[in-house]
Amino acid sequence: MIKDIVRSFTSLPLWVQIWLAAFLVPVNAAAFFLLDTWAGVATAIAAGLVVVCNGFLIARDRGLGKVLAIPHLLFWGPLECLLIARLLGIVGNGAPEGTEAVYIVMVLIMNGISLAFDVVDTVAWAKGDRTIPGHT
């Protein structure tokens, strides 16, 4: 199973591999180092939910299919709204400052870009695209 998953990941276009490994995952994982902030906790919860759902889907499919976009939409969509509300001082204790504010902007940018791709992938999946990269 691990070989299938690795083969699936490495069969993705190089730019997607770099995007996932160097940008998207690290930015979301950084939340676990910022658990003393409102945004860190919110992002860690959303990231944890995505990891649980997508971990199951990756194991079930033995690779990375378009279905992985659905948990992103379910958990990161609301997270984006909450983080905007946090930036505006609507949630939490006043507007964020320093590291938390910078982190919020980073998550909004990275997850926002990802969500744009996720909409496309979810539509393709809903139309029947069940291909798993790296599987023949």
PDB file of C-alpha atoms in Angstrom:
ATOM      1  CA  MET A   1       0.000   0.000   0.000  1.00  0.00           C
ATOM      2  CA  ILE A   2       2.786   2.495   0.883  1.00  0.00           C
ATOM      3  CA  LYS A   3       4.487   1.867  -2.467  1.00  0.00           C
ATOM      4  CA  ASP A   4       1.198   2.564  -4.264  1.00  0.00           C
ATOM      5  CA  ILE A   5       0.719   5.824  -2.373  1.00  0.00           C
ATOM      6  CA  VAL A   6       4.302   6.957  -3.018  1.00  0.00           C
ATOM      7  CA  ARG A   7       3.946   6.040  -6.707  1.00  0.00           C
ATOM      8  CA  SER A   8       0.717   8.035  -6.853  1.00  0.00           C
ATOM      9  CA  PHE A   9       2.346  11.090  -5.254  1.00  0.00           C
ATOM     10  CA  THR A  10       5.435  10.942  -7.460  1.00  0.00           C
ATOM     11  CA  SER A  11       3.303  10.605 -10.590  1.00  0.00           C
ATOM     12  CA  LEU A  12       1.705  13.994  -9.912  1.00  0.00           C
ATOM     13  CA  PRO A  13       3.160  16.887 -11.924  1.00  0.00           C
ATOM     14  CA  LEU A  14       6.352  18.168 -10.286  1.00  0.00           C
ATOM     15  CA  TRP A  15       4.829  21.560  -9.541  1.00  0.00           C
ATOM     16  CA  VAL A  16       1.979  19.848  -7.634  1.00  0.00           C
ATOM     17  CA  GLN A  17       4.449  17.767  -5.611  1.00  0.00           C
ATOM     18  CA  ILE A  18       6.392  20.927  -4.737  1.00  0.00           C
ATOM     19  CA  TRP A  19       3.200  22.837  -3.944  1.00  0.00           C
ATOM     20  CA  LEU A  20       2.031  20.120  -1.554  1.00  0.00           C
ATOM     21  CA  ALA A  21       5.346  19.261   0.103  1.00  0.00           C
ATOM     22  CA  ALA A  22       6.972  22.686   0.290  1.00  0.00           C
ATOM     23  CA  PHE A  23       4.026  25.029   0.773  1.00  0.00           C
ATOM     24  CA  LEU A  24       0.567  23.650   1.566  1.00  0.00           C
ATOM     25  CA  VAL A  25       1.438  20.968   4.128  1.00  0.00           C
ATOM     26  CA  PRO A  26       4.094  23.001   5.994  1.00  0.00           C
ATOM     27  CA  VAL A  27       1.874  26.090   6.302  1.00  0.00           C
ATOM     28  CA  ASN A  28      -0.980  24.044   7.736  1.00  0.00           C
ATOM     29  CA  ALA A  29       1.316  21.950   9.946  1.00  0.00           C
ATOM     30  CA  ALA A  30       2.777  25.156  11.399  1.00  0.00           C
ATOM     31  CA  ALA A  31      -0.532  25.567  13.236  1.00  0.00           C
ATOM     32  CA  PHE A  32       0.633  22.970  15.747  1.00  0.00           C
ATOM     33  CA  PHE A  33       3.467  25.338  16.726  1.00  0.00           C
ATOM     34  CA  LEU A  34       1.007  28.200  17.220  1.00  0.00           C
ATOM     35  CA  LEU A  35      -1.496  26.565  19.561  1.00  0.00           C
ATOM     36  CA  ASP A  36      -1.177  29.550  21.891  1.00  0.00           C
ATOM     37  CA  THR A  37      -3.062  31.625  19.297  1.00  0.00           C
ATOM     38  CA  TRP A  38      -6.682  31.578  18.195  1.00  0.00           C
ATOM     39  CA  ALA A  39      -5.692  31.098  14.547  1.00  0.00           C
ATOM     40  CA  GLY A  40      -3.268  28.304  15.423  1.00  0.00           C
ATOM     41  CA  VAL A  41      -5.960  26.344  17.246  1.00  0.00           C
ATOM     42  CA  ALA A  42      -8.561  26.881  14.507  1.00  0.00           C
ATOM     43  CA  THR A  43      -6.125  25.911  11.754  1.00  0.00           C
ATOM     44  CA  ALA A  44      -4.870  22.875  13.696  1.00  0.00           C
ATOM     45  CA  ILE A  45      -8.437  21.621  14.139  1.00  0.00           C
ATOM     46  CA  ALA A  46      -9.213  22.064  10.431  1.00  0.00           C
ATOM     47  CA  ALA A  47      -5.893  20.510   9.405  1.00  0.00           C
ATOM     48  CA  GLY A  48      -6.458  17.572  11.746  1.00  0.00           C
ATOM     49  CA  LEU A  49      -9.905  16.933  10.292  1.00  0.00           C
ATOM     50  CA  VAL A  50      -8.503  17.080   6.751  1.00  0.00           C
ATOM     51  CA  VAL A  51      -5.683  14.673   7.662  1.00  0.00           C
ATOM     52  CA  VAL A  52      -8.096  12.154   9.206  1.00  0.00           C
ATOM     53  CA  CYS A  53     -10.502  12.253   6.250  1.00  0.00           C
ATOM     54  CA  ASN A  54      -7.841  12.313   3.556  1.00  0.00           C
ATOM     55  CA  GLY A  55      -5.713   9.721   5.336  1.00  0.00           C
ATOM     56  CA  PHE A  56      -8.657   7.338   5.155  1.00  0.00           C
ATOM     57  CA  LEU A  57      -9.312   8.172   1.489  1.00  0.00           C
ATOM     58  CA  ILE A  58      -5.638   7.818   0.518  1.00  0.00           C
ATOM     59  CA  ALA A  59      -5.429   4.436   2.268  1.00  0.00           C
ATOM     60  CA  ARG A  60      -8.705   3.255   0.733  1.00  0.00           C
ATOM     61  CA  ASP A  61      -7.742   4.335  -2.791  1.00  0.00           C
ATOM     62  CA  ARG A  62      -4.033   3.581  -2.364  1.00  0.00           C
ATOM     63  CA  GLY A  63      -3.253   6.966  -3.867  1.00  0.00           C
ATOM     64  CA  LEU A  64      -4.211  10.598  -4.305  1.00  0.00           C
ATOM     65  CA  GLY A  65      -7.450  11.024  -6.234  1.00  0.00           C
ATOM     66  CA  LYS A  66      -9.611  14.063  -6.856  1.00  0.00           C
ATOM     67  CA  VAL A  67     -11.889  13.038  -3.974  1.00  0.00           C
ATOM     68  CA  LEU A  68      -9.254  14.477  -1.612  1.00  0.00           C
ATOM     69  CA  ALA A  69     -10.523  17.937  -2.556  1.00  0.00           C
ATOM     70  CA  ILE A  70     -13.850  17.416  -0.779  1.00  0.00           C
ATOM     71  CA  PRO A  71     -12.514  17.501   2.818  1.00  0.00           C
ATOM     72  CA  HIS A  72     -10.543  20.628   1.893  1.00  0.00           C
ATOM     73  CA  LEU A  73     -13.781  22.331   0.857  1.00  0.00           C
ATOM     74  CA  LEU A  74     -15.632  21.086   3.943  1.00  0.00           C
ATOM     75  CA  PHE A  75     -13.044  22.200   6.496  1.00  0.00           C
ATOM     76  CA  TRP A  76     -10.862  24.847   4.861  1.00  0.00           C
ATOM     77  CA  GLY A  77     -13.776  26.802   3.375  1.00  0.00           C
ATOM     78  CA  PRO A  78     -15.208  27.597   6.822  1.00  0.00           C
ATOM     79  CA  LEU A  79     -11.673  28.083   8.186  1.00  0.00           C
ATOM     80  CA  GLU A  80     -11.044  30.802   5.590  1.00  0.00           C
ATOM     81  CA  CYS A  81     -14.187  32.634   6.765  1.00  0.00           C
ATOM     82  CA  LEU A  82     -13.177  32.290  10.416  1.00  0.00           C
ATOM     83  CA  LEU A  83      -9.656  33.541   9.733  1.00  0.00           C
ATOM     84  CA  ILE A  84     -10.991  36.585   7.890  1.00  0.00           C
ATOM     85  CA  ALA A  85     -13.278  37.245  10.868  1.00  0.00           C
ATOM     86  CA  ARG A  86     -10.249  36.890  13.156  1.00  0.00           C
ATOM     87  CA  LEU A  87      -8.246  39.391  11.089  1.00  0.00           C
ATOM     88  CA  LEU A  88     -11.134  41.825  11.410  1.00  0.00           C
ATOM     89  CA  GLY A  89     -11.297  41.282  15.175  1.00  0.00           C
ATOM     90  CA  ILE A  90     -14.798  39.783  14.971  1.00  0.00           C
ATOM     91  CA  VAL A  91     -13.729  36.577  16.740  1.00  0.00           C
ATOM     92  CA  GLY A  92     -11.092  36.191  19.428  1.00  0.00           C
ATOM     93  CA  ASN A  93      -9.884  38.972  21.700  1.00  0.00           C
ATOM     94  CA  GLY A  94      -9.388  41.942  19.406  1.00  0.00           C
ATOM     95  CA  ALA A  95      -7.478  41.934  16.146  1.00  0.00           C
ATOM     96  CA  PRO A  96      -4.467  39.613  15.925  1.00  0.00           C
ATOM     97  CA  GLU A  97      -0.963  41.018  16.006  1.00  0.00           C
ATOM     98  CA  GLY A  98       2.525  39.934  15.019  1.00  0.00           C
ATOM     99  CA  THR A  99       3.059  36.258  14.315  1.00  0.00           C
ATOM    100  CA  GLU A 100      -0.618  35.362  14.462  1.00  0.00           C
ATOM    101  CA  ALA A 101      -1.575  38.035  11.922  1.00  0.00           C
ATOM    102  CA  VAL A 102       1.210  36.978   9.542  1.00  0.00           C
ATOM    103  CA  TYR A 103       0.233  33.326   9.940  1.00  0.00           C
ATOM    104  CA  ILE A 104      -3.409  34.085   9.162  1.00  0.00           C
ATOM    105  CA  VAL A 105      -2.419  35.817   5.922  1.00  0.00           C
ATOM    106  CA  MET A 106      -0.203  32.861   4.961  1.00  0.00           C
ATOM    107  CA  VAL A 107      -2.996  30.339   5.594  1.00  0.00           C
ATOM    108  CA  LEU A 108      -5.535  32.477   3.737  1.00  0.00           C
ATOM    109  CA  ILE A 109      -3.248  32.654   0.695  1.00  0.00           C
ATOM    110  CA  MET A 110      -2.112  29.005   0.646  1.00  0.00           C
ATOM    111  CA  ASN A 111      -5.469  27.447   1.446  1.00  0.00           C
ATOM    112  CA  GLY A 112      -7.255  29.936  -0.809  1.00  0.00           C
ATOM    113  CA  ILE A 113      -5.137  28.866  -3.775  1.00  0.00           C
ATOM    114  CA  SER A 114      -5.690  25.232  -2.857  1.00  0.00           C
ATOM    115  CA  LEU A 115      -9.450  25.746  -2.602  1.00  0.00           C
ATOM    116  CA  ALA A 116      -9.553  27.109  -6.155  1.00  0.00           C
ATOM    117  CA  PHE A 117      -7.975  23.866  -7.400  1.00  0.00           C
ATOM    118  CA  ASP A 118     -10.212  21.876  -5.050  1.00  0.00           C
ATOM    119  CA  VAL A 119     -13.373  23.269  -6.648  1.00  0.00           C
ATOM    120  CA  VAL A 120     -12.133  22.114 -10.062  1.00  0.00           C
ATOM    121  CA  ASP A 121     -11.177  18.671  -8.704  1.00  0.00           C
ATOM    122  CA  THR A 122     -14.483  18.266  -6.847  1.00  0.00           C
ATOM    123  CA  VAL A 123     -16.459  19.056  -9.999  1.00  0.00           C
ATOM    124  CA  ALA A 124     -14.364  16.550 -11.983  1.00  0.00           C
ATOM    125  CA  TRP A 125     -14.874  13.922  -9.263  1.00  0.00           C
ATOM    126  CA  ALA A 126     -18.636  14.617  -9.183  1.00  0.00           C
ATOM    127  CA  LYS A 127     -18.721  14.117 -12.955  1.00  0.00           C
ATOM    128  CA  GLY A 128     -17.163  10.667 -12.512  1.00  0.00           C
ATOM    129  CA  ASP A 129     -13.386  11.183 -12.620  1.00  0.00           C
ATOM    130  CA  ARG A 130     -12.165   8.494 -10.230  1.00  0.00           C
ATOM    131  CA  THR A 131      -8.642   8.158 -11.623  1.00  0.00           C
ATOM    132  CA  ILE A 132      -5.838   7.714  -9.126  1.00  0.00           C
ATOM    133  CA  PRO A 133      -2.508   9.089 -10.392  1.00  0.00           C
ATOM    134  CA  GLY A 134       0.108   6.367 -10.711  1.00  0.00           C
ATOM    135  CA  HIS A 135      -2.452   3.590 -11.094  1.00  0.00           C
ATOM    136  CA  THR A 136      -2.937   1.936 -14.471  1.00  0.00           C
TER     137      THR A 136
END
